[in-house]
mmCIF file of C-alpha atoms and ligand atoms in Angstrom:
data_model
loop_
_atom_site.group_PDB
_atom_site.id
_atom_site.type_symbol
_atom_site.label_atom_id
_atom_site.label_comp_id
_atom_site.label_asym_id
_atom_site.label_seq_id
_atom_site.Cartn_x
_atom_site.Cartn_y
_atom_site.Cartn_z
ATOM 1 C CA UNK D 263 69.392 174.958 87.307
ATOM 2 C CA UNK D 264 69.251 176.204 83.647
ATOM 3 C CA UNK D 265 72.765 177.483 82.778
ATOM 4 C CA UNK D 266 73.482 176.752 79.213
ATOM 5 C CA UNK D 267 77.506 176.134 79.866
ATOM 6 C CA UNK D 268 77.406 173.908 76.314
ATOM 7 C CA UNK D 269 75.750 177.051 74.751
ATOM 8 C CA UNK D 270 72.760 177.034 72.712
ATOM 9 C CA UNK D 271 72.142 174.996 69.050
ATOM 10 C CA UNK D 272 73.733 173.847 68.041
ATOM 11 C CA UNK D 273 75.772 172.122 71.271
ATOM 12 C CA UNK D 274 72.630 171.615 72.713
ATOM 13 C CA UNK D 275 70.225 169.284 71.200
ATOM 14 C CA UNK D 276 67.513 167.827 73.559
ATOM 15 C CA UNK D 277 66.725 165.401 70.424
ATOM 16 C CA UNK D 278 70.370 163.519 70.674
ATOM 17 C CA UNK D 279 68.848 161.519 74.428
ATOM 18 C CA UNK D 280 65.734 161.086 72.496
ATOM 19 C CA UNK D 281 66.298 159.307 69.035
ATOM 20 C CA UNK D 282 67.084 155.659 70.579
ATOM 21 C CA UNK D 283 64.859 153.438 73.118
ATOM 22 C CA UNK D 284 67.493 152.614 74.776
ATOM 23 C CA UNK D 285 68.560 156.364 75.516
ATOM 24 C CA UNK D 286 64.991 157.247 76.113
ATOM 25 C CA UNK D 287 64.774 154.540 78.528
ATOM 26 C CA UNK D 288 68.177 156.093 80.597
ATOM 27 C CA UNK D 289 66.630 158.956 80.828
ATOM 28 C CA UNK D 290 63.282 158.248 82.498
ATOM 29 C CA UNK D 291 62.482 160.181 84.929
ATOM 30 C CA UNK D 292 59.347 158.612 86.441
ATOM 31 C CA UNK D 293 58.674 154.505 86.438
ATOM 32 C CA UNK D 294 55.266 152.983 86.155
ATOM 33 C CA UNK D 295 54.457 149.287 87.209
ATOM 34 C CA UNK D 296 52.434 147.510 88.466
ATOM 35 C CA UNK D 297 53.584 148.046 92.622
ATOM 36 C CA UNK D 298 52.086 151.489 91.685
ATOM 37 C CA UNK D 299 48.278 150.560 91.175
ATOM 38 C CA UNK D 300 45.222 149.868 93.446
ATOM 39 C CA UNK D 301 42.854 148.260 92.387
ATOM 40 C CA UNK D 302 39.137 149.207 93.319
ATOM 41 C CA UNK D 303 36.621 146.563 93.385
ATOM 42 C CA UNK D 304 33.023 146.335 93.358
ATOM 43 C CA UNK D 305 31.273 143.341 95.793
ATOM 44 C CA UNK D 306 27.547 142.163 95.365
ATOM 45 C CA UNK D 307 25.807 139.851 97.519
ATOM 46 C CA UNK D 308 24.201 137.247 94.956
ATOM 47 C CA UNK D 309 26.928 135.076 92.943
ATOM 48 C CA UNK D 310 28.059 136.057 89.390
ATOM 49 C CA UNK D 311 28.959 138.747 87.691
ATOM 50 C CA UNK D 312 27.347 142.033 87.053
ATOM 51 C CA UNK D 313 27.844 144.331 84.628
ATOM 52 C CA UNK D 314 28.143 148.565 85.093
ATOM 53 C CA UNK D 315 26.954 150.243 82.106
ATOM 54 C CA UNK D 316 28.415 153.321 82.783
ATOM 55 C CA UNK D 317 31.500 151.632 83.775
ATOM 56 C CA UNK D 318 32.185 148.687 80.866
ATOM 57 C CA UNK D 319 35.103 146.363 81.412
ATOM 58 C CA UNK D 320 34.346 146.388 85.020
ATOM 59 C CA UNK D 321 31.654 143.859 86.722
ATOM 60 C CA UNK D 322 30.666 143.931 90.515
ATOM 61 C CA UNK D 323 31.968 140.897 91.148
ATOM 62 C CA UNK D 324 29.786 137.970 93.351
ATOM 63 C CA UNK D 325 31.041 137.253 96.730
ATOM 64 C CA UNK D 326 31.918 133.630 95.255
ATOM 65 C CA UNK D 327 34.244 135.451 92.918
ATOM 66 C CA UNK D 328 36.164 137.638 95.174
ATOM 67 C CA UNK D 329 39.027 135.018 96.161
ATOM 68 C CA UNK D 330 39.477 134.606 92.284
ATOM 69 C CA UNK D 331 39.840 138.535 92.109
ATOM 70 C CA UNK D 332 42.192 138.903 95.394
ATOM 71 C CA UNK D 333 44.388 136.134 93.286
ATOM 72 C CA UNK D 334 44.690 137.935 90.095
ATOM 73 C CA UNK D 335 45.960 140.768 92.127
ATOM 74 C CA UNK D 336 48.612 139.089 93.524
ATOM 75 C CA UNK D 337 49.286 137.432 90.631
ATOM 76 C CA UNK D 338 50.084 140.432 88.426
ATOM 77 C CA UNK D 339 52.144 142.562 90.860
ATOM 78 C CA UNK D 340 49.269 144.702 92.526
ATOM 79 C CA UNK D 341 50.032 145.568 96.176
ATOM 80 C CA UNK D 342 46.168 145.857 97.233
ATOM 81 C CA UNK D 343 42.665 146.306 96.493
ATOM 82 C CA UNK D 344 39.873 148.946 97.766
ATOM 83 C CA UNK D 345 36.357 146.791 98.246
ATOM 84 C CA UNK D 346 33.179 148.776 97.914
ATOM 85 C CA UNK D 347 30.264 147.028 98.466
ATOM 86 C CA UNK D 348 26.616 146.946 96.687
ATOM 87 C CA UNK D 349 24.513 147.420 99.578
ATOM 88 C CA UNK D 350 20.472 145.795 98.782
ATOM 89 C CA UNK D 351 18.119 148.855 98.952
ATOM 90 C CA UNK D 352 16.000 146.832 102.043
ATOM 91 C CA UNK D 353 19.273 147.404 103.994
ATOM 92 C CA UNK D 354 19.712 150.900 103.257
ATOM 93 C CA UNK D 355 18.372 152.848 106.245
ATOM 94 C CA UNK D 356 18.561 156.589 106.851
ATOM 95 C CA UNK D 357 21.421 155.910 109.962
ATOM 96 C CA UNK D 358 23.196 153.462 107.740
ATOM 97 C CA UNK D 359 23.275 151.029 110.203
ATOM 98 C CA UNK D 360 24.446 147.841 108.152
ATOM 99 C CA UNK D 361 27.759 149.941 107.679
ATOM 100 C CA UNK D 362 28.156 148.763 111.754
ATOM 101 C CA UNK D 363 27.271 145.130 110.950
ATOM 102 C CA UNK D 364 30.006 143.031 111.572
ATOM 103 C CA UNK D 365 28.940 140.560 109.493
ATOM 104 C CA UNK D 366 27.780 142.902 106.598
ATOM 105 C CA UNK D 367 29.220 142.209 102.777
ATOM 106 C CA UNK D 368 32.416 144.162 103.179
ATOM 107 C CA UNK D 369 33.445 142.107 106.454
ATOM 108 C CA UNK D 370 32.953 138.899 104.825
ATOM 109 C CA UNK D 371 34.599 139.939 101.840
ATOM 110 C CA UNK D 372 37.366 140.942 103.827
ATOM 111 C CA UNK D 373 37.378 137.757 105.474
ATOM 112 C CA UNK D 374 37.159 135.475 102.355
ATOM 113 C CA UNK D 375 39.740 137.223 100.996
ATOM 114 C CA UNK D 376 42.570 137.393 104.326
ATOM 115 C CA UNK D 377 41.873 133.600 104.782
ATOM 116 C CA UNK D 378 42.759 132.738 101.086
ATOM 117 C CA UNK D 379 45.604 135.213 99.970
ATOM 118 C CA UNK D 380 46.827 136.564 103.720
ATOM 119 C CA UNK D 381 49.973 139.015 103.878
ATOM 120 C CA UNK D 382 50.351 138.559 99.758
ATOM 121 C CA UNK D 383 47.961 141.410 99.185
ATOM 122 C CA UNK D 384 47.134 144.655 101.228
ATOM 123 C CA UNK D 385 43.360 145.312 101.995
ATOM 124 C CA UNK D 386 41.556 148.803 101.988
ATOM 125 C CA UNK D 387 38.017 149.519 103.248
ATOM 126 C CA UNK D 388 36.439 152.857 102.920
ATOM 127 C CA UNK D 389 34.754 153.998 105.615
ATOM 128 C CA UNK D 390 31.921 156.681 104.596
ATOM 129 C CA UNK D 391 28.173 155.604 105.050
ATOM 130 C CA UNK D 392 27.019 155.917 101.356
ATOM 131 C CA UNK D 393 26.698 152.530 100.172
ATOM 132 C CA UNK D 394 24.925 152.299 103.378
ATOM 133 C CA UNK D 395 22.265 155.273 103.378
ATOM 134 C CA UNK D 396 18.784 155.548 101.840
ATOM 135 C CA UNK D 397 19.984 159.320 101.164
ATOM 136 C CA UNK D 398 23.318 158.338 99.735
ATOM 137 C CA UNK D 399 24.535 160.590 101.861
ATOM 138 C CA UNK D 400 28.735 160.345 103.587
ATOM 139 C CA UNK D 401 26.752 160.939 106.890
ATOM 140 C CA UNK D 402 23.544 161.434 109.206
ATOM 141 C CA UNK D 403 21.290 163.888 107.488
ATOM 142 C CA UNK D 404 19.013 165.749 110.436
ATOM 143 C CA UNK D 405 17.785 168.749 108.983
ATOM 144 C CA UNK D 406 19.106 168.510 105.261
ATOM 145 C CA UNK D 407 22.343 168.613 107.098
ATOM 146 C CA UNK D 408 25.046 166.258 107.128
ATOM 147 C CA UNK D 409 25.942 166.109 110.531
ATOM 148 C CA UNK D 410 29.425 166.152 111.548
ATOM 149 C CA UNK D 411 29.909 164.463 115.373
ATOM 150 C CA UNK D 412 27.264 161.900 115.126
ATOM 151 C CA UNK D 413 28.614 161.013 111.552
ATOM 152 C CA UNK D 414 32.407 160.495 113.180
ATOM 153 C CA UNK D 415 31.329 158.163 116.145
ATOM 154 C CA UNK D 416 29.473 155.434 113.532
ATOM 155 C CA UNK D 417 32.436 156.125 111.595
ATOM 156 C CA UNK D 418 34.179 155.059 114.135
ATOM 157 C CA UNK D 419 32.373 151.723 114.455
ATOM 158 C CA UNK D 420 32.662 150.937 110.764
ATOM 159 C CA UNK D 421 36.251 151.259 110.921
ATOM 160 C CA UNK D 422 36.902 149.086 113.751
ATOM 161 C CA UNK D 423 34.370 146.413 112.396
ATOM 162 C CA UNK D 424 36.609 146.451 108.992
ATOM 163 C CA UNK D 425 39.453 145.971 110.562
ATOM 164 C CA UNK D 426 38.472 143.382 113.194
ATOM 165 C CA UNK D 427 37.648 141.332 110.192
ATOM 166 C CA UNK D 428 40.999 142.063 108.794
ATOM 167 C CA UNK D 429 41.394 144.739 107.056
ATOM 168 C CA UNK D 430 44.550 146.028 106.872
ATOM 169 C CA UNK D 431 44.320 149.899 105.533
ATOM 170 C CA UNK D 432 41.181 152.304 106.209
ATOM 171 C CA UNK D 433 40.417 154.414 103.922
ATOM 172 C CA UNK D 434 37.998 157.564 105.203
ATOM 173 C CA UNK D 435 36.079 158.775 102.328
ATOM 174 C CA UNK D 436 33.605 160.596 103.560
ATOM 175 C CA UNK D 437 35.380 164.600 104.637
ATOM 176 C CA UNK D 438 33.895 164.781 107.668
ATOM 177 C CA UNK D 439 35.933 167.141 109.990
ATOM 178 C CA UNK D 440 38.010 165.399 112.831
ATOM 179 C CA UNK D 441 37.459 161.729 111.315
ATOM 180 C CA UNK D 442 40.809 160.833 111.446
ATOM 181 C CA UNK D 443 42.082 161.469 114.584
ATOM 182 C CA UNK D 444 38.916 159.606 116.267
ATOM 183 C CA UNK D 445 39.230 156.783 113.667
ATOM 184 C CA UNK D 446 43.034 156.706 114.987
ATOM 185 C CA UNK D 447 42.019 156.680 118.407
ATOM 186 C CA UNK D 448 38.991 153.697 117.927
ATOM 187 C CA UNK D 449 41.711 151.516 116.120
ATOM 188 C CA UNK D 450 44.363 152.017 118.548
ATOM 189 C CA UNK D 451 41.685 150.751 121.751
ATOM 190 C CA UNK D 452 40.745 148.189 119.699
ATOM 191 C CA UNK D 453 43.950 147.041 119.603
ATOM 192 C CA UNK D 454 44.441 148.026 115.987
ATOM 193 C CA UNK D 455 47.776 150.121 116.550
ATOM 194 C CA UNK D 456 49.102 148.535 113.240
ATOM 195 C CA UNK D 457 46.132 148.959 110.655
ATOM 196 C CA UNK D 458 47.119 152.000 108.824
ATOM 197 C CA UNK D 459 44.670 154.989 108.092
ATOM 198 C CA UNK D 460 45.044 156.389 104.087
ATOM 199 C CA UNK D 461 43.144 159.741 104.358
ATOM 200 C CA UNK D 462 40.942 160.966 101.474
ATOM 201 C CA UNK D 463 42.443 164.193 102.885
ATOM 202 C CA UNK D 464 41.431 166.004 99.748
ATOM 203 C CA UNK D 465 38.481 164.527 98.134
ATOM 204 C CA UNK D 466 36.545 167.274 95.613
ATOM 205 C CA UNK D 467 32.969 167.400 95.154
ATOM 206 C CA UNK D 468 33.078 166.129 91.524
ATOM 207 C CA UNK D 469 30.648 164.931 89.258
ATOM 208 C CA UNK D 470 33.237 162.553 87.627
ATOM 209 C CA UNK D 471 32.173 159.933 90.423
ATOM 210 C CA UNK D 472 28.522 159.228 88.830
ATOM 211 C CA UNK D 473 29.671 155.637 87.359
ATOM 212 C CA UNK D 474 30.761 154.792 90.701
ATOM 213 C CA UNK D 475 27.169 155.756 92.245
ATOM 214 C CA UNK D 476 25.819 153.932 89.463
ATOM 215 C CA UNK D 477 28.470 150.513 90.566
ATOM 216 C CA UNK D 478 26.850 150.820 93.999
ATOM 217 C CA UNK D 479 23.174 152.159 93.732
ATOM 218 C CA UNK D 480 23.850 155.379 95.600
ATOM 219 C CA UNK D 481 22.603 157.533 92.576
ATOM 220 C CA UNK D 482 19.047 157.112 92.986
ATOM 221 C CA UNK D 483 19.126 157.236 96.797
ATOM 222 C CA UNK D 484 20.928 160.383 96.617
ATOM 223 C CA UNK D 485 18.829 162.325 93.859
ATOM 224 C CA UNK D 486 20.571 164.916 92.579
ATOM 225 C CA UNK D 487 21.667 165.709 96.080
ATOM 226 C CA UNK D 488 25.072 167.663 96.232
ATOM 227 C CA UNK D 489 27.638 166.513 98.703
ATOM 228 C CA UNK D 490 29.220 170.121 98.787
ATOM 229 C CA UNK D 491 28.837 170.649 102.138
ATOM 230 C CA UNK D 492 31.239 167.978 103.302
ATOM 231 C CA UNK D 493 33.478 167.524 99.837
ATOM 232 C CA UNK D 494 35.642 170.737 98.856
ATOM 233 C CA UNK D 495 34.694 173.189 95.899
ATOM 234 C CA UNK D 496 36.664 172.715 93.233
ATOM 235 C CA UNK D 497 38.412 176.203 93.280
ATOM 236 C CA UNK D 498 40.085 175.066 96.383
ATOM 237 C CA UNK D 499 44.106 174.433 96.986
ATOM 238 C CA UNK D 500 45.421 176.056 99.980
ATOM 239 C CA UNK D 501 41.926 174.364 101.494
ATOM 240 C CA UNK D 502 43.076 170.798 100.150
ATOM 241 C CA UNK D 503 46.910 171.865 101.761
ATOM 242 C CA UNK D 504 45.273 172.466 104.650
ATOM 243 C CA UNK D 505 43.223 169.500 105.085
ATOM 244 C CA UNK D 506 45.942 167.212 104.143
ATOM 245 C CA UNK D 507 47.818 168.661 107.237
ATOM 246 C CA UNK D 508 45.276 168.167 109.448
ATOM 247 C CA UNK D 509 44.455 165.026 108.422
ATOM 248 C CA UNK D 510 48.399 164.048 108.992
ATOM 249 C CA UNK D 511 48.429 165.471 112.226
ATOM 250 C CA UNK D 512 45.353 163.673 113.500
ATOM 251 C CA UNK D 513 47.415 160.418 112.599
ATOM 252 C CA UNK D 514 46.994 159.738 108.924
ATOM 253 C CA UNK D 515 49.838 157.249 107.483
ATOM 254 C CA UNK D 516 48.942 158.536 103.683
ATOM 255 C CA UNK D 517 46.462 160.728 101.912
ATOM 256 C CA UNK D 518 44.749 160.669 98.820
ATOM 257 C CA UNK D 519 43.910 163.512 95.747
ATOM 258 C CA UNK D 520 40.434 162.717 94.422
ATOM 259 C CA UNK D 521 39.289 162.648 91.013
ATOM 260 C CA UNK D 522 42.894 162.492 89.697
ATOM 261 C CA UNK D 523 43.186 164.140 86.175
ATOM 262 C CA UNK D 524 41.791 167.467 86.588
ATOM 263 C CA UNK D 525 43.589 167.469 90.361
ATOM 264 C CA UNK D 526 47.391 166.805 89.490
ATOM 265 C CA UNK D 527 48.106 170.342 90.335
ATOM 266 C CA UNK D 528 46.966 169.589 93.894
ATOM 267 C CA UNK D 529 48.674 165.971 93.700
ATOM 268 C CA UNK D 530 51.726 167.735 92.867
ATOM 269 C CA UNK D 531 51.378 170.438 95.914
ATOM 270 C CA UNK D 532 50.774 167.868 98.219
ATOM 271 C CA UNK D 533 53.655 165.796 97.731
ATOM 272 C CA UNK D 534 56.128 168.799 97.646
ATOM 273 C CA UNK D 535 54.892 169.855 100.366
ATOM 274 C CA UNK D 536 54.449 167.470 102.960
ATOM 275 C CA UNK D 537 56.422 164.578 101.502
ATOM 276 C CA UNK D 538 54.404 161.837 102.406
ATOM 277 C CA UNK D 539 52.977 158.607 100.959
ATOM 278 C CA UNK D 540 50.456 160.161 98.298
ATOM 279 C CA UNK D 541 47.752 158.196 96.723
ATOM 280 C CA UNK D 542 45.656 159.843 93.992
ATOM 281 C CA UNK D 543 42.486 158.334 92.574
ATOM 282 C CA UNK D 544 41.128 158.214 89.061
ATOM 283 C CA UNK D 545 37.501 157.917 89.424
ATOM 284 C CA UNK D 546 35.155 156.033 87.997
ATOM 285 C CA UNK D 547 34.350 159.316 85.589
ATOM 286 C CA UNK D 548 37.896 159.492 84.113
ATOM 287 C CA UNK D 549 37.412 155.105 83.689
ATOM 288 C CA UNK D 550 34.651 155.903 81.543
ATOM 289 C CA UNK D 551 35.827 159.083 79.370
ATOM 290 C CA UNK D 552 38.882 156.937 78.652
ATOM 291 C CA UNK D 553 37.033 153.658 77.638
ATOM 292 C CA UNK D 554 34.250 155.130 75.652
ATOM 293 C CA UNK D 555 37.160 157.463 73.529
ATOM 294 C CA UNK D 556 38.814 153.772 73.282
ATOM 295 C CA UNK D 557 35.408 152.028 71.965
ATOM 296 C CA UNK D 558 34.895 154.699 69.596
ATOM 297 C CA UNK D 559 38.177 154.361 68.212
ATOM 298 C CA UNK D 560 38.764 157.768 68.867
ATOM 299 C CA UNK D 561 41.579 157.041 70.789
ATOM 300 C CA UNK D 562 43.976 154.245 72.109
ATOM 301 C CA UNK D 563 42.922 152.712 75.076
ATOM 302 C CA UNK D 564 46.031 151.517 76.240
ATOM 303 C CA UNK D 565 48.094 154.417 75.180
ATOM 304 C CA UNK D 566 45.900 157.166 77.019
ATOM 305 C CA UNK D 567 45.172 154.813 79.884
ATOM 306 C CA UNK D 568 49.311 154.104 80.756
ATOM 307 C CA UNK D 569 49.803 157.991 79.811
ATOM 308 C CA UNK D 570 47.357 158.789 82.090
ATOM 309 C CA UNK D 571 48.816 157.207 84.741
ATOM 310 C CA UNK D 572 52.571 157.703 84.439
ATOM 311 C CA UNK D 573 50.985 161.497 84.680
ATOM 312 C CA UNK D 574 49.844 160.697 87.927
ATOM 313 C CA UNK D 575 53.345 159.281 88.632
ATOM 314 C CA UNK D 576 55.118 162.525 87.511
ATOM 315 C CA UNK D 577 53.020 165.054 89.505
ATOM 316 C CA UNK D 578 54.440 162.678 92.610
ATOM 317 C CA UNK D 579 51.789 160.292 93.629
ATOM 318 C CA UNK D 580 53.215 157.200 94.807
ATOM 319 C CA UNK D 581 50.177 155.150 93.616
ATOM 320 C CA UNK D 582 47.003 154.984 91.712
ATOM 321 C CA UNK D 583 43.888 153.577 92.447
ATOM 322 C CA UNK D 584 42.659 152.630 89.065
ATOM 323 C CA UNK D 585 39.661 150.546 87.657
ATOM 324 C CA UNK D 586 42.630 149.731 85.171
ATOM 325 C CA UNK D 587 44.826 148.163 87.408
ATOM 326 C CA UNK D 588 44.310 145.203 86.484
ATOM 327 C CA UNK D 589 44.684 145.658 82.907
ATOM 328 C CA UNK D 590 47.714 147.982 83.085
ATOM 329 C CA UNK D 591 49.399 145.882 85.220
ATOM 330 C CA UNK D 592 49.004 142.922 82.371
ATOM 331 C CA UNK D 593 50.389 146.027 79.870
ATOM 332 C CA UNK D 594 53.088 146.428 82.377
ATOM 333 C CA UNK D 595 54.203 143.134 82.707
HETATM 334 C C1 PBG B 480 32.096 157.238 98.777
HETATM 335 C C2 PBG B 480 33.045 157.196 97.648
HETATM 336 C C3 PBG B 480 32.846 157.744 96.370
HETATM 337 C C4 PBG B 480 33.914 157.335 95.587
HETATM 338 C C5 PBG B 480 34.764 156.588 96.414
HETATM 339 N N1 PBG B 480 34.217 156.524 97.698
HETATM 340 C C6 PBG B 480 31.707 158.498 95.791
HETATM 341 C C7 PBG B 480 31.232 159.739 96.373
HETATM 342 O O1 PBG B 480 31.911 160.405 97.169
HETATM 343 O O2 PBG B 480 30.111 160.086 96.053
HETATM 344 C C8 PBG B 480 34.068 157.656 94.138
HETATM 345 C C9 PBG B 480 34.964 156.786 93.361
HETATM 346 C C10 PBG B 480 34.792 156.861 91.891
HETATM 347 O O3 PBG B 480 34.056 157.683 91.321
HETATM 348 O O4 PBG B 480 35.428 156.027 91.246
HETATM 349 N N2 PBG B 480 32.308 158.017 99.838
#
């Protein structure tokens, strides 16, 4: 790839493509707009908006406002949204049960949102029992351990609920082992054979999600807990290679990296690899590093926030999910 047939300086100067705009703009390798982002989106039951300390810029937004969201969306260019509910603590129950309710928050939303915008925007629903759990565990807990079977049949339930009411992409967040392929198989006797499945095939136990557990009360319910038993260590690659392949094989349409910055080596393995629709997400941690540098003045928000994610595009991933999509995609336009 590297043979120098102009020969070295002074034939060769990389600065000649790189003094104009116009030349720097010919020779971009990677594109970032707004058909790239996901935006992630935080539902409450009451009406209004809420604010998320930890998270600032970025409200859980009232059921009554969720049309309004689902029509900024589409009208800046973003393909879809992820919906992750705020879940009252008199609903959370150690089984998780309201995940199963087909009428919970996240079905409604779902419902609200299908009726108003339809096809125009793609809808993803994670399916994991957090939100849901007075542990704020993924999962059962019997015996301070997550367990794995029991976990994958209510899984099963919530995904089938979700997409009954519409949904059009699940999203499995929770790494329990064999999820997919029993998610695949609930959908398809449902009658679901066209609602796709994006994998959080390689989701690391990271402490850069604590704003999100903060967006939807799972902090306190989970105290202190570690979810390393079910979310990989963060030493791990051949173990995220691996679980992306099962995860394909048991019927996955796309998989996700997760947190995104300190994982593009893995972004960049999976994509190489397996060639397949690659989603990486930059958590609710990395939102609030970038935005507190930016109120500081310490750095440029938009600057660092569209580097950021034209890094993502470079290590391969064909999209972000971003609590900037919105905002980027205004940058972008
Ligand atoms: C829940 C879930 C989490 C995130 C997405 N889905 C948190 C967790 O695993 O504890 C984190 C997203 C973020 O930090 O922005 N299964």
């Amino acid at each position: 790839m590297f043979e120098f047939q102009r020969g070295p300086f002074p034939r060769t100067r990389p600065r000649r493509q790189r003094r104009f705009e116009w030349s720097r703009r010919l020779v971009a390798e990677s594109t970032l707009q707004p058909s790239d982002l996901i935006w992630p989106i935080f539902v409450h039951p009451q009406s209004g908006l809420q604010p998320i300390d930890s998270l600032p810029g970025v409200d859980r937004l009232g059921i009554d406002r969720i049309v309004d969201a689902a029509k900024r969306a589409c009208d800046l260019g973003i393909p879809a949204i992820a919906i992750f509910p705020v879940t009252p603590a008199d609903l959370k129950t150690d089984t998780g049960a309201e995940a199963v309710n087909p009428n919970n928050l996240v079905c409604q939303t779902v419902r609200r949102i299908k009726s108003a915008v339809g096809d125009s925007l793609g809808v993803i629903c994670d399916v994991a029992l957090d939100p849901y759990s007075s542990h704020g565990h993924d999962g059962i807990v019997r015996d301070g351990d997550v367990v794995n079977d029991e976990t994958v049949a209510i899984l099963c339930r919530q995904a089938v609920i979700q997409a009954d009411a519409g949904c059009d992409v699940i999203a499995p967040s929770d790494m329990m082992d064999g999820r997919i392929g029993s998610i695949r198989d609930a959908l398809e006797s449902a009658g679901h054979v066209n609602v796709q499945i994006m994998s959080y095939a390689a989701k690391y136990a990271s402490a850069f999600y604590g704003p999100f557990r903060d967006a939807v009360g799972s902090k306190g319910n989970l105290g202190g807990a570690s979810k390393k038993t079910y979310q990989q260590s963060p030493e791990q690659t051949d173990e995220a290679l691996h679980e992306v392949a099962i995860d394909l094989a048991e019927g996955a349409d796309s998989v996700m990296v997760k947190p995104g910055m300190p994982y593009l080596d893995i972004v960049s393995k999976v994509k190489q690899v397996f060639g397949v629709p690659t989603f990486v997400y930059q958590v609710s941690g990395e939102y609030a590093m970038l935005s507190a540098a930016g109120q500081l003045g310490w750095l440029d928000r938009r600057d660092v926030v569209l580097e950021s994610l034209m890094g993502f595009k470079r290590a391969g991933a064909d999209g972000v999910l971003t609590y900037f999509a919105p905002e980027a995609a205004q940058w972008l336009a």
